[in-house]
Short mmCIF file of C-alpha atoms and ligand atoms in Angstrom, two decimals:
data_model
loop_
_atom_site.label_atom_id
_atom_site.label_comp_id
_atom_site.label_asym_id
_atom_site.label_seq_id
_atom_site.Cartn_x
_atom_site.Cartn_y
_atom_site.Cartn_z
CA UNK A 1 -8.67 19.91 18.30
CA UNK A 2 -9.82 16.31 18.54
CA UNK A 3 -7.28 13.83 17.20
CA UNK A 4 -8.19 12.51 13.81
CA UNK A 5 -6.58 9.31 12.66
CA UNK A 6 -5.26 9.19 9.12
CA UNK A 7 -5.29 5.74 7.57
CA UNK A 8 -1.80 5.05 6.32
CA UNK A 9 -1.39 4.10 2.71
CA UNK A 10 2.15 3.44 1.62
CA UNK A 11 2.57 2.82 -2.11
CA UNK A 12 5.46 1.69 -4.24
CA UNK A 13 7.26 4.44 -6.13
CA UNK A 14 5.49 3.59 -9.39
CA UNK A 15 2.05 3.36 -7.75
CA UNK A 16 2.53 6.72 -6.09
CA UNK A 17 3.68 8.35 -9.31
CA UNK A 18 0.72 6.89 -11.19
CA UNK A 19 -1.69 8.08 -8.49
CA UNK A 20 -0.44 11.65 -8.99
CA UNK A 21 -0.64 11.30 -12.77
CA UNK A 22 -4.24 10.08 -12.57
CA UNK A 23 -5.26 13.07 -10.49
CA UNK A 24 -3.28 15.46 -12.69
CA UNK A 25 -5.25 14.21 -15.71
CA UNK A 26 -8.41 15.66 -14.19
CA UNK A 27 -6.95 19.08 -13.37
CA UNK A 28 -7.94 22.11 -15.47
CA UNK A 29 -5.57 25.02 -16.03
CA UNK A 30 -6.44 28.63 -15.15
CA UNK A 31 -7.26 31.60 -17.37
CA UNK A 32 -5.50 32.77 -20.50
CA UNK A 33 -3.13 35.61 -21.30
CA UNK A 34 -2.12 37.05 -24.68
CA UNK A 35 1.63 37.66 -24.46
CA UNK A 36 4.31 39.03 -26.76
CA UNK A 37 6.03 36.03 -28.28
CA UNK A 38 9.30 36.28 -26.36
CA UNK A 39 7.46 36.63 -23.04
CA UNK A 40 5.70 33.34 -23.75
CA UNK A 41 8.92 31.41 -23.19
CA UNK A 42 8.43 28.59 -20.63
CA UNK A 43 4.68 29.21 -20.61
CA UNK A 44 2.16 26.71 -21.96
CA UNK A 45 0.31 27.39 -25.19
CA UNK A 46 -3.46 27.77 -24.72
CA UNK A 47 -4.66 28.21 -28.32
CA UNK A 48 -3.41 26.43 -31.43
CA UNK A 49 -0.74 27.92 -33.66
CA UNK A 50 -1.60 27.18 -37.30
CA UNK A 51 0.16 27.70 -40.60
CA UNK A 52 -0.74 31.03 -42.24
CA UNK A 53 0.30 29.66 -45.66
CA UNK A 54 1.93 26.61 -47.17
CA UNK A 55 5.39 25.66 -45.84
CA UNK A 56 7.66 25.96 -47.54
CA UNK A 57 5.77 28.59 -49.49
CA UNK A 58 7.68 27.73 -52.70
CA UNK A 59 9.79 24.81 -53.94
CA UNK A 60 12.84 25.53 -51.82
CA UNK A 61 16.41 24.58 -52.66
CA UNK A 62 17.90 22.65 -49.74
CA UNK A 63 21.53 22.85 -50.91
CA UNK A 64 23.87 25.25 -52.64
CA UNK A 65 24.42 23.97 -56.17
CA UNK A 66 22.73 23.93 -59.55
CA UNK A 67 19.06 23.62 -60.45
CA UNK A 68 18.86 20.95 -63.16
CA UNK A 69 16.56 18.54 -64.95
CA UNK A 70 17.42 15.18 -63.41
CA UNK A 71 16.87 13.42 -66.74
CA UNK A 72 19.81 15.39 -68.21
CA UNK A 73 22.21 13.56 -65.90
CA UNK A 74 21.66 10.01 -67.16
CA UNK A 75 25.26 9.93 -68.44
CA UNK A 76 28.11 11.24 -66.28
CA UNK A 77 29.98 13.45 -66.31
CA UNK A 78 27.70 15.84 -68.19
CA UNK A 79 28.32 19.48 -69.11
CA UNK A 80 25.26 21.76 -68.82
CA UNK A 81 24.92 25.32 -70.05
CA UNK A 82 24.82 27.83 -67.16
CA UNK A 83 21.84 30.12 -67.67
CA UNK A 84 21.67 32.22 -64.52
CA UNK A 85 21.90 32.48 -60.77
CA UNK A 86 19.06 32.29 -58.22
CA UNK A 87 19.68 33.74 -54.78
CA UNK A 88 17.59 33.23 -51.64
CA UNK A 89 14.86 35.87 -51.76
CA UNK A 90 15.04 36.08 -55.58
CA UNK A 91 12.26 37.98 -57.40
CA UNK A 92 8.96 36.05 -57.74
CA UNK A 93 9.42 35.80 -61.52
CA UNK A 94 12.13 33.21 -60.78
CA UNK A 95 9.39 30.73 -59.87
CA UNK A 96 8.36 30.42 -63.51
CA UNK A 97 11.88 30.53 -64.94
CA UNK A 98 12.40 27.82 -67.51
CA UNK A 99 15.41 25.55 -67.50
CA UNK A 100 15.55 23.89 -70.88
CA UNK A 101 17.10 20.50 -71.59
CA UNK A 102 20.88 20.74 -71.23
CA UNK A 103 20.76 23.84 -69.00
CA UNK A 104 21.39 24.58 -65.33
CA UNK A 105 21.07 27.62 -63.06
CA UNK A 106 23.26 28.28 -60.03
CA UNK A 107 21.05 28.19 -56.93
CA UNK A 108 21.57 28.89 -53.22
CA UNK A 109 20.06 27.17 -50.17
CA UNK A 110 16.68 28.73 -49.40
CA UNK A 111 16.18 30.06 -52.95
CA UNK A 112 13.06 29.23 -55.00
CA UNK A 113 13.68 26.38 -57.43
CA UNK A 114 12.59 27.39 -60.92
CA UNK A 115 9.64 25.46 -62.32
CA UNK A 116 11.68 24.10 -65.21
CA UNK A 117 14.11 22.28 -62.87
CA UNK A 118 13.22 19.24 -60.80
CA UNK A 119 16.38 18.73 -58.71
CA UNK A 120 19.42 20.47 -57.29
CA UNK A 121 22.91 19.04 -57.72
CA UNK A 122 25.17 19.89 -54.82
CA UNK A 123 28.02 22.26 -55.70
CA UNK A 124 30.47 19.63 -54.35
CA UNK A 125 29.73 17.40 -57.39
CA UNK A 126 30.27 20.06 -60.02
CA UNK A 127 32.99 22.15 -61.63
CA UNK A 128 32.60 25.38 -63.55
CA UNK A 129 34.36 26.66 -66.69
CA UNK A 130 33.57 28.44 -69.96
CA UNK A 131 29.93 29.01 -69.08
CA UNK A 132 29.47 25.28 -68.55
CA UNK A 133 28.79 23.33 -65.36
CA UNK A 134 30.24 19.84 -65.39
CA UNK A 135 28.28 17.48 -63.15
CA UNK A 136 29.92 14.30 -61.83
CA UNK A 137 27.09 12.78 -59.81
CA UNK A 138 23.48 12.09 -60.83
CA UNK A 139 20.33 13.11 -58.95
CA UNK A 140 16.79 11.78 -58.86
CA UNK A 141 13.86 14.01 -59.65
CA UNK A 142 13.02 15.96 -56.46
CA UNK A 143 16.47 15.63 -54.86
CA UNK A 144 17.48 18.58 -52.68
CA UNK A 145 14.21 20.44 -53.24
CA UNK A 146 11.60 20.76 -50.47
CA UNK A 147 8.31 21.00 -52.43
CA UNK A 148 5.91 23.82 -51.57
CA UNK A 149 3.53 22.64 -48.82
CA UNK A 150 5.62 19.56 -47.95
CA UNK A 151 6.11 20.63 -44.30
CA UNK A 152 2.63 22.07 -43.76
CA UNK A 153 -0.38 23.31 -45.69
CA UNK A 154 -2.11 26.60 -44.89
CA UNK A 155 -4.31 26.22 -41.74
CA UNK A 156 -2.50 23.04 -40.61
CA UNK A 157 -2.08 22.71 -36.84
CA UNK A 158 1.58 23.32 -35.97
CA UNK A 159 1.52 23.70 -32.17
CA UNK A 160 -1.24 22.19 -30.04
CA UNK A 161 -2.55 23.74 -26.83
CA UNK A 162 -0.58 22.17 -24.00
CA UNK A 163 2.77 22.66 -25.73
CA UNK A 164 5.53 24.14 -23.62
CA UNK A 165 6.82 27.25 -25.36
CA UNK A 166 10.45 26.22 -25.68
CA UNK A 167 12.88 27.65 -28.21
CA UNK A 168 11.66 25.43 -31.03
CA UNK A 169 8.01 26.36 -30.35
CA UNK A 170 9.03 30.03 -30.42
CA UNK A 171 10.61 29.41 -33.82
CA UNK A 172 7.35 27.89 -35.13
CA UNK A 173 5.21 30.74 -33.82
CA UNK A 174 7.58 33.31 -35.31
CA UNK A 175 7.69 31.56 -38.67
CA UNK A 176 3.91 31.93 -39.01
CA UNK A 177 4.03 35.57 -37.91
CA UNK A 178 2.51 35.30 -34.43
CA UNK A 179 3.86 38.32 -32.61
CA UNK A 180 1.67 37.40 -29.63
CA UNK A 181 0.43 34.02 -28.44
CA UNK A 182 -2.29 32.82 -26.07
CA UNK A 183 -0.82 31.06 -23.05
CA UNK A 184 -2.12 29.94 -19.67
CA UNK A 185 -1.51 32.00 -16.60
CA UNK A 186 1.15 30.63 -14.32
CA UNK A 187 -0.38 28.65 -11.46
CA UNK A 188 0.38 29.85 -7.94
CA UNK A 189 1.94 27.26 -5.68
CA UNK A 190 1.88 27.90 -1.93
CA UNK A 191 4.92 26.83 0.08
CA UNK A 192 4.57 26.27 3.79
CA UNK A 193 7.56 25.20 5.89
CA UNK A 194 6.94 23.66 9.29
CA UNK A 195 9.02 23.04 12.39
CA UNK A 196 9.74 24.75 15.70
CA UNK A 197 13.45 24.53 14.94
CA UNK A 198 13.15 26.29 11.55
CA UNK A 199 13.77 30.06 11.33
CA UNK A 200 13.70 32.60 8.50
CA UNK A 201 16.89 33.67 6.75
CA UNK A 202 16.64 37.11 8.30
CA UNK A 203 16.73 35.65 11.83
CA UNK A 204 19.87 34.62 13.68
CA UNK A 205 19.31 30.91 14.45
CA UNK A 206 19.69 29.92 18.09
CA UNK A 207 22.00 27.04 19.04
CA UNK A 208 19.30 24.43 18.34
CA UNK A 209 17.67 26.10 15.36
CA UNK A 210 18.27 25.84 11.63
CA UNK A 211 17.47 28.15 8.75
CA UNK A 212 14.60 27.49 6.39
CA UNK A 213 16.14 26.13 3.18
CA UNK A 214 13.22 24.00 1.97
CA UNK A 215 11.02 26.96 1.07
CA UNK A 216 13.80 28.25 -1.19
CA UNK A 217 14.62 25.00 -2.95
CA UNK A 218 10.90 24.39 -3.47
CA UNK A 219 10.30 27.92 -4.75
CA UNK A 220 13.12 27.42 -7.24
CA UNK A 221 11.68 24.09 -8.38
CA UNK A 222 8.23 25.65 -8.68
CA UNK A 223 9.63 28.45 -10.83
CA UNK A 224 11.59 26.06 -12.99
CA UNK A 225 8.30 24.23 -13.63
CA UNK A 226 6.66 27.39 -14.97
CA UNK A 227 4.62 28.27 -11.86
CA UNK A 228 4.80 31.13 -9.36
CA UNK A 229 5.74 30.31 -5.77
CA UNK A 230 4.03 32.03 -2.87
CA UNK A 231 5.77 31.81 0.50
CA UNK A 232 3.27 31.09 3.26
CA UNK A 233 5.87 31.17 6.03
CA UNK A 234 6.90 28.73 8.74
CA UNK A 235 4.30 26.98 10.89
CA UNK A 236 5.11 25.94 14.46
CA UNK A 237 4.66 22.28 15.34
CA UNK A 238 1.37 23.14 16.93
CA UNK A 239 -2.12 22.50 15.58
CA UNK A 240 -3.68 25.94 15.70
CA UNK A 241 -0.76 27.70 13.98
CA UNK A 242 -0.55 24.91 11.41
CA UNK A 243 -4.27 25.17 10.77
CA UNK A 244 -4.07 28.93 10.38
CA UNK A 245 -1.23 28.81 7.84
CA UNK A 246 -2.65 25.79 5.98
CA UNK A 247 -5.92 27.68 5.58
CA UNK A 248 -3.98 30.66 4.24
CA UNK A 249 -2.03 28.36 1.93
CA UNK A 250 -5.20 26.90 0.46
CA UNK A 251 -5.78 30.24 -1.21
CA UNK A 252 -3.36 29.09 -3.95
CA UNK A 253 -3.68 26.57 -6.78
CA UNK A 254 -1.58 23.92 -5.03
CA UNK A 255 -0.16 23.77 -1.52
CA UNK A 256 3.22 22.26 -0.68
CA UNK A 257 4.01 21.63 2.96
CA UNK A 258 7.54 20.77 4.02
CA UNK A 259 8.20 18.82 7.20
CA UNK A 260 5.94 17.42 9.88
CA UNK A 261 4.79 14.32 8.00
CA UNK A 262 7.00 11.70 9.68
CA UNK A 263 6.21 9.51 12.69
CA UNK A 264 7.36 11.95 15.40
CA UNK A 265 5.06 13.08 18.17
CA UNK A 266 5.09 16.63 16.76
CA UNK A 267 4.61 15.68 13.12
CA UNK A 268 1.11 17.10 13.04
CA UNK A 269 0.59 18.04 9.41
CA UNK A 270 -1.53 15.01 8.45
CA UNK A 271 -3.61 15.31 11.60
CA UNK A 272 -4.41 18.96 10.97
CA UNK A 273 -5.21 18.31 7.31
CA UNK A 274 -7.45 15.38 8.26
CA UNK A 275 -9.29 17.52 10.82
CA UNK A 276 -9.88 20.09 8.08
CA UNK A 277 -11.54 17.32 6.04
CA UNK A 278 -8.71 16.30 3.72
CA UNK A 279 -8.73 13.04 1.78
CA UNK A 280 -5.41 11.25 1.35
CA UNK A 281 -4.35 9.38 -1.76
CA UNK A 282 -1.13 8.16 -0.20
CA UNK A 283 0.68 8.80 3.04
CA UNK A 284 4.00 7.27 2.10
CA UNK A 285 5.98 5.81 -0.79
CA UNK A 286 8.59 3.04 -0.70
CA UNK A 287 11.40 5.41 -1.62
CA UNK A 288 14.54 6.87 -0.13
CA UNK A 289 14.83 9.73 0.46
CA UNK A 290 11.23 10.84 0.90
CA UNK A 291 9.40 7.84 2.36
CA UNK A 292 6.81 9.79 4.42
CA UNK A 293 5.56 11.82 1.41
CA UNK A 294 1.84 12.63 1.49
CA UNK A 295 -0.54 13.46 -1.35
CA UNK A 296 -4.14 14.50 -0.86
CA UNK A 297 -6.92 16.95 -1.54
CA UNK A 298 -8.86 19.34 0.63
CA UNK A 299 -12.02 20.42 -1.12
CA UNK A 300 -10.90 21.24 -4.66
CA UNK A 301 -7.28 21.89 -3.68
CA UNK A 302 -4.51 19.35 -3.95
CA UNK A 303 -1.67 19.38 -1.47
CA UNK A 304 1.57 17.54 -0.87
CA UNK A 305 3.15 16.94 2.50
CA UNK A 306 6.85 16.65 1.72
CA UNK A 307 9.27 15.25 4.27
CA UNK A 308 11.37 18.04 5.78
CA UNK A 309 14.79 16.57 5.17
CA UNK A 310 16.05 18.89 2.45
CA UNK A 311 16.97 16.23 -0.12
CA UNK A 312 13.68 14.40 0.50
CA UNK A 313 11.84 17.63 -0.24
CA UNK A 314 13.75 18.14 -3.49
CA UNK A 315 13.43 14.55 -4.69
CA UNK A 316 9.71 14.33 -3.86
CA UNK A 317 9.05 17.49 -5.83
CA UNK A 318 10.77 16.05 -8.89
CA UNK A 319 9.06 12.65 -8.55
CA UNK A 320 5.52 13.60 -7.55
CA UNK A 321 4.74 17.33 -7.55
CA UNK A 322 5.81 18.09 -11.07
CA UNK A 323 2.83 16.39 -12.88
CA UNK A 324 0.35 18.44 -10.89
CA UNK A 325 2.16 21.72 -11.53
CA UNK A 326 2.31 20.84 -15.23
CA UNK A 327 -1.43 20.10 -15.28
CA UNK A 328 -2.29 23.35 -13.50
CA UNK A 329 -0.08 25.17 -16.02
CA UNK A 330 -2.02 23.50 -18.86
CA UNK A 331 0.86 21.36 -20.06
CA UNK A 332 0.32 18.01 -21.77
CA UNK A 333 1.33 15.24 -19.30
CA UNK A 334 5.04 14.45 -19.39
CA UNK A 335 6.36 11.02 -18.53
CA UNK A 336 9.17 10.70 -16.01
CA UNK A 337 12.04 9.32 -18.05
CA UNK A 338 15.30 8.03 -16.64
CA UNK A 339 18.49 7.98 -18.66
CA UNK A 340 20.99 5.15 -18.35
CA UNK A 341 24.67 5.39 -17.55
CA UNK A 342 27.43 2.94 -16.72
CA UNK A 343 28.11 2.62 -13.02
CA UNK A 344 31.71 3.57 -12.10
CA UNK A 345 31.85 1.80 -8.74
CA UNK A 346 29.69 -0.88 -7.18
CA UNK A 347 26.69 -0.07 -5.01
CA UNK A 348 25.47 -2.03 -1.99
CA UNK A 349 22.14 -1.13 -0.39
CA UNK A 350 19.28 -2.78 1.46
CA UNK A 351 16.37 -3.94 -0.66
CA UNK A 352 12.79 -2.71 -0.31
CA UNK A 353 13.00 0.94 -1.37
CA UNK A 354 13.48 2.65 -4.71
CA UNK A 355 16.39 4.98 -4.02
CA UNK A 356 17.24 8.30 -5.60
CA UNK A 357 20.75 9.06 -4.44
CA UNK A 358 22.76 12.14 -5.46
CA UNK A 359 25.34 11.26 -8.08
CA UNK A 360 27.83 12.55 -10.60
CA UNK A 361 27.22 11.97 -14.26
CA UNK A 362 30.33 12.23 -16.44
CA UNK A 363 31.73 11.02 -19.75
CA UNK A 364 30.56 12.45 -23.02
CA UNK A 365 28.33 11.70 -25.98
CA UNK A 366 27.20 8.06 -25.86
CA UNK A 367 29.52 7.03 -23.01
CA UNK A 368 27.81 8.35 -19.88
CA UNK A 369 29.21 7.15 -16.56
CA UNK A 370 27.82 7.71 -13.10
CA UNK A 371 28.90 7.34 -9.50
CA UNK A 372 27.27 8.08 -6.17
CA UNK A 373 28.13 11.34 -4.48
CA UNK A 374 29.49 10.93 -0.99
CA UNK A 375 26.71 12.21 1.24
CA UNK A 376 25.71 12.15 4.85
CA UNK A 377 22.04 11.33 4.27
CA UNK A 378 18.96 13.24 3.24
CA UNK A 379 19.94 16.40 5.12
CA UNK A 380 23.21 16.86 3.22
CA UNK A 381 22.29 19.76 0.95
CA UNK A 382 25.83 20.73 -0.01
CA UNK A 383 26.66 17.33 -1.50
CA UNK A 384 23.39 17.36 -3.42
CA UNK A 385 24.13 20.85 -4.67
CA UNK A 386 27.46 19.57 -6.04
CA UNK A 387 25.82 16.49 -7.60
CA UNK A 388 24.31 16.71 -11.08
CA UNK A 389 21.87 13.79 -11.00
CA UNK A 390 20.13 11.19 -8.86
CA UNK A 391 21.11 7.55 -9.29
CA UNK A 392 17.95 5.43 -9.31
CA UNK A 393 18.33 2.10 -7.51
CA UNK A 394 15.45 -0.36 -7.91
CA UNK A 395 13.96 -1.88 -4.71
CA UNK A 396 14.85 -5.49 -5.49
CA UNK A 397 18.65 -5.12 -5.81
CA UNK A 398 21.08 -5.09 -2.90
CA UNK A 399 24.20 -5.14 -5.07
CA UNK A 400 24.97 -3.52 -8.40
CA UNK A 401 28.46 -4.22 -9.75
CA UNK A 402 30.59 -1.58 -11.43
CA UNK A 403 30.08 -1.50 -15.19
CA UNK A 404 26.32 -2.15 -15.08
CA UNK A 405 23.94 0.22 -16.83
CA UNK A 406 21.93 2.03 -14.20
CA UNK A 407 19.01 4.45 -14.32
CA UNK A 408 19.72 8.11 -13.67
CA UNK A 409 17.42 11.09 -13.20
CA UNK A 410 18.81 14.50 -14.17
CA UNK A 411 18.77 16.97 -11.29
P1 LIG B 501 10.57 16.68 9.58
O1 LIG B 501 10.13 16.15 8.25
O2 LIG B 501 9.73 17.83 10.04
O3 LIG B 501 10.67 15.59 10.59
O4 LIG B 501 12.02 17.26 9.37
C1 LIG B 501 13.07 16.39 9.03
C2 LIG B 501 14.39 17.10 9.07
O5 LIG B 501 14.39 18.16 8.13
C3 LIG B 501 14.70 17.75 10.41
O6 LIG B 501 16.08 17.57 10.66
C4 LIG B 501 14.38 19.19 10.18
O7 LIG B 501 15.10 20.02 11.04
C5 LIG B 501 14.73 19.40 8.75
N1 LIG B 501 13.90 20.47 8.17
C6 LIG B 501 12.57 20.55 8.32
N2 LIG B 501 12.10 21.65 7.69
C7 LIG B 501 13.17 22.27 7.15
C8 LIG B 501 13.33 23.46 6.37
N3 LIG B 501 12.30 24.23 6.04
N4 LIG B 501 14.56 23.79 5.96
C9 LIG B 501 15.62 23.01 6.29
N5 LIG B 501 15.52 21.88 7.00
C10 LIG B 501 14.31 21.51 7.45
MG1 LIG B 502 9.49 18.87 11.73
#
């Protein structure tokens, strides 16, 4: 194969992320499936879920207490005549039950408020004796009652297409009686490892070989993003084998290559892709780990060339691959959001790269603290496996003192 030069385009972290997001915005998801509600978990909704009736369907008591007429409580304490009890699920006649001036009915959370009452007094502010309820705290008209239709009216849109079916979305779909929902099919993401030194798990590695771990971490990240991984195998550092497996890998919705994108003589991935006619949107990002990351398109298919160092592969997936997987899965674009935590011990680094270093997040509630994991560089999988986050160090700082708030990305 004739050598094809690939113009190098190294972007800042933010530029590279935005480039991926721009392309993701133009990606269309695949076909639809109608799944039983529980099977839709972690899928993306493809058709709207709407309200089948008003919500709540009746004026619903929001507290345990007494249904009253607020105007009766102008003077406190006030004794009201107890005229009944309304349970959740009470007979429909309850809806038109009258509460006359000076009366109250015991009512439970979730029960229909009778039309004659306009508020619920919490049981905590009452005492009961001799058929009378003594109320010690006033209420305004409407207090502790969710009016019919206040959450949604019949036919209102409750879940838009593009919504990830998480537990709350499942609750919404069940509340409107959708036993099945329309979701997008999971995209198929091809995973192609490269490297003459890399062998399959089933093989006994020779003294200079290592086992393929990138295909497994990537497959797990693909699955966690709601897509289906397809293992394409391990390509030798040799153009014809690379070309053969890349071509096979293009029979998926998105191809991820691991390794072979650095500056070494046998890093041939970009060359082979270029010879196949690929266009490149970036061929590097000012980050560590993961600097040689590549993003491009071959025909209609997007691909990423991820650096082979295991942590680089993992970090680049989280930073750049995720928006494209989301788009192929039909999900509404999600911003990459970093949390902030107080740094436990100072950090010194060289400037110029945005760094994503394995770290430990600790503390609780509003007092998050973070420290760097001790690691031996971007091949140290075990220390990253023990870490629970990446500490994000901006490119312009060479020193961050202990006690500073610092950005953190959850693992
Ligand atoms: P490369 O990006 O091909 O230069 O690889 C960088 C480093 O990552 C080398 O030390 C490789 O041996 C290692 N590496 C490459 N591919 C894999 C893989 N699939 N699993 C584990 N380590 C890998
Ligand atoms: Mg290699």
